Amino acid sequence: DGGITQSPKYLFRKEGQNVTLSCEQNLNHDAMYWYRQDPGQGLRLIYYSQIVNDFQKGDIAEGYSVSREKKESFPLTVTSAQKNPTAFYLCASSMRGEDTEAFFGQGTRLTVV
Amino acid sequence: SQKIEQNSEALNIQEGKTATLTCNYTNYSPAYLQWYRQDPGRGPVFLLLIRENEKEKRKERLKVTFDTTLKQSLFHITASQPADSATYLCALDNTGGGNKLTFGTGTQLKVEL
């Protein structure tokens, strides 16, 4: 089945630790995105990548890092510099170009204690 | 500043009625607007896309309108069913190129028997 897979679904980490969230897609999409969703707020863009080996900061990139070494994979690292890392993280992919729909993964709920 | 507004209050309607959700935006000139459905704890799922030169788009029981003068989109679900209960998000392209979407906060719809 074609789709976009995020793992794990739930993740717990201690404060001060870096953590990496996985996102893999087999839709052959060039573009991939990371969003963060907090209660009562819309999805906020963290990073996006339009092509392999290239990525850009979104609206809330501070405290996060990404890599795009393969077309299928776009992992997100939440670093200890992120002040409020507890949130629901969503990865998405789409074809390049305008007016194309985004396909989302099922999300990773990160809790930092 | 740029803003996308959706009614934060939940919309409760009776089964069989038409649900109408609103998306208003300021300081955007989007080439297109998208609507997504999100169920609790899951990623959004694409429903419809409407371009700036289109007034209306339909898909089965769904209808979307787009008024670039009013800077507003309306999303209608006719003959609503309890299975339509979810949060509905509107999203705009905010770059004029590519698919870097900005999302509204969403409106929760509850369809009651």
CSV table of C-alpha atoms in Angstrom, one decimal, chain B residues 11-69:
chain,number,residue,atom,x,y,z
B,11,LEU,CA,-20.9,23.1,15.5
B,12,ASN,CA,-23.6,20.7,16.5
B,13,ILE,CA,-26.3,19.8,14.0
B,14,GLN,CA,-28.9,17.1,13.6
B,15,GLU,CA,-28.5,14.2,11.2
B,16,GLY,CA,-29.8,15.0,7.7
B,17,LYS,CA,-29.2,18.7,8.0
B,18,THR,CA,-26.6,20.7,6.1
B,19,ALA,CA,-23.5,21.7,8.0
B,20,THR,CA,-21.8,24.9,6.9
B,21,LEU,CA,-18.3,25.8,8.1
B,22,THR,CA,-16.5,29.0,7.5
B,23,CYS,CA,-12.9,29.9,6.7
B,24,ASN,CA,-11.9,33.6,6.7
B,25,TYR,CA,-8.4,34.9,5.9
B,26,THR,CA,-6.6,38.2,6.0
B,27,ASN,CA,-3.4,39.4,4.3
B,28,TYR,CA,-3.3,36.4,1.9
B,29,SER,CA,-3.7,36.2,-1.8
B,30,PRO,CA,-4.0,32.4,-2.1
B,31,ALA,CA,-3.9,30.7,-5.5
B,32,TYR,CA,-6.0,28.0,-4.0
B,33,LEU,CA,-7.6,26.8,-0.8
B,34,GLN,CA,-7.9,23.2,0.6
B,35,TRP,CA,-10.2,21.5,3.1
B,36,TYR,CA,-9.1,18.6,5.2
B,37,ARG,CA,-10.8,16.4,7.7
B,38,GLN,CA,-9.1,15.3,11.0
B,39,ASP,CA,-10.3,12.7,13.4
B,40,PRO,CA,-9.0,12.6,17.0
B,41,GLY,CA,-5.4,11.4,17.3
B,42,ARG,CA,-5.0,11.0,13.5
B,43,GLY,CA,-3.5,13.0,10.6
B,44,PRO,CA,-5.6,15.2,8.4
B,45,VAL,CA,-7.1,13.7,5.3
B,46,PHE,CA,-7.6,15.8,2.1
B,47,LEU,CA,-11.2,16.5,1.0
B,48,LEU,CA,-11.3,19.2,-1.6
B,49,LEU,CA,-9.3,21.9,-3.4
B,50,ILE,CA,-10.7,25.0,-5.0
B,51,ARG,CA,-8.7,27.5,-7.1
B,52,GLU,CA,-8.9,31.2,-7.0
B,53,ASN,CA,-10.7,31.4,-10.3
B,54,GLU,CA,-13.3,28.8,-9.2
B,55,LYS,CA,-16.5,29.9,-7.4
B,56,GLU,CA,-17.7,26.5,-6.3
B,57,LYS,CA,-16.5,22.9,-6.2
B,58,ARG,CA,-18.5,19.8,-5.4
B,59,LYS,CA,-17.7,16.2,-4.5
B,60,GLU,CA,-20.5,13.9,-3.5
B,61,ARG,CA,-22.2,15.5,-0.4
B,62,LEU,CA,-19.5,18.1,-0.1
B,63,LYS,CA,-19.5,21.6,-1.6
B,64,VAL,CA,-16.9,24.4,-1.2
B,65,THR,CA,-17.2,28.0,-2.3
B,66,PHE,CA,-14.4,30.5,-2.5
B,67,ASP,CA,-15.0,34.3,-2.5
B,68,THR,CA,-11.7,36.1,-3.0
B,69,THR,CA,-13.4,39.5,-2.6
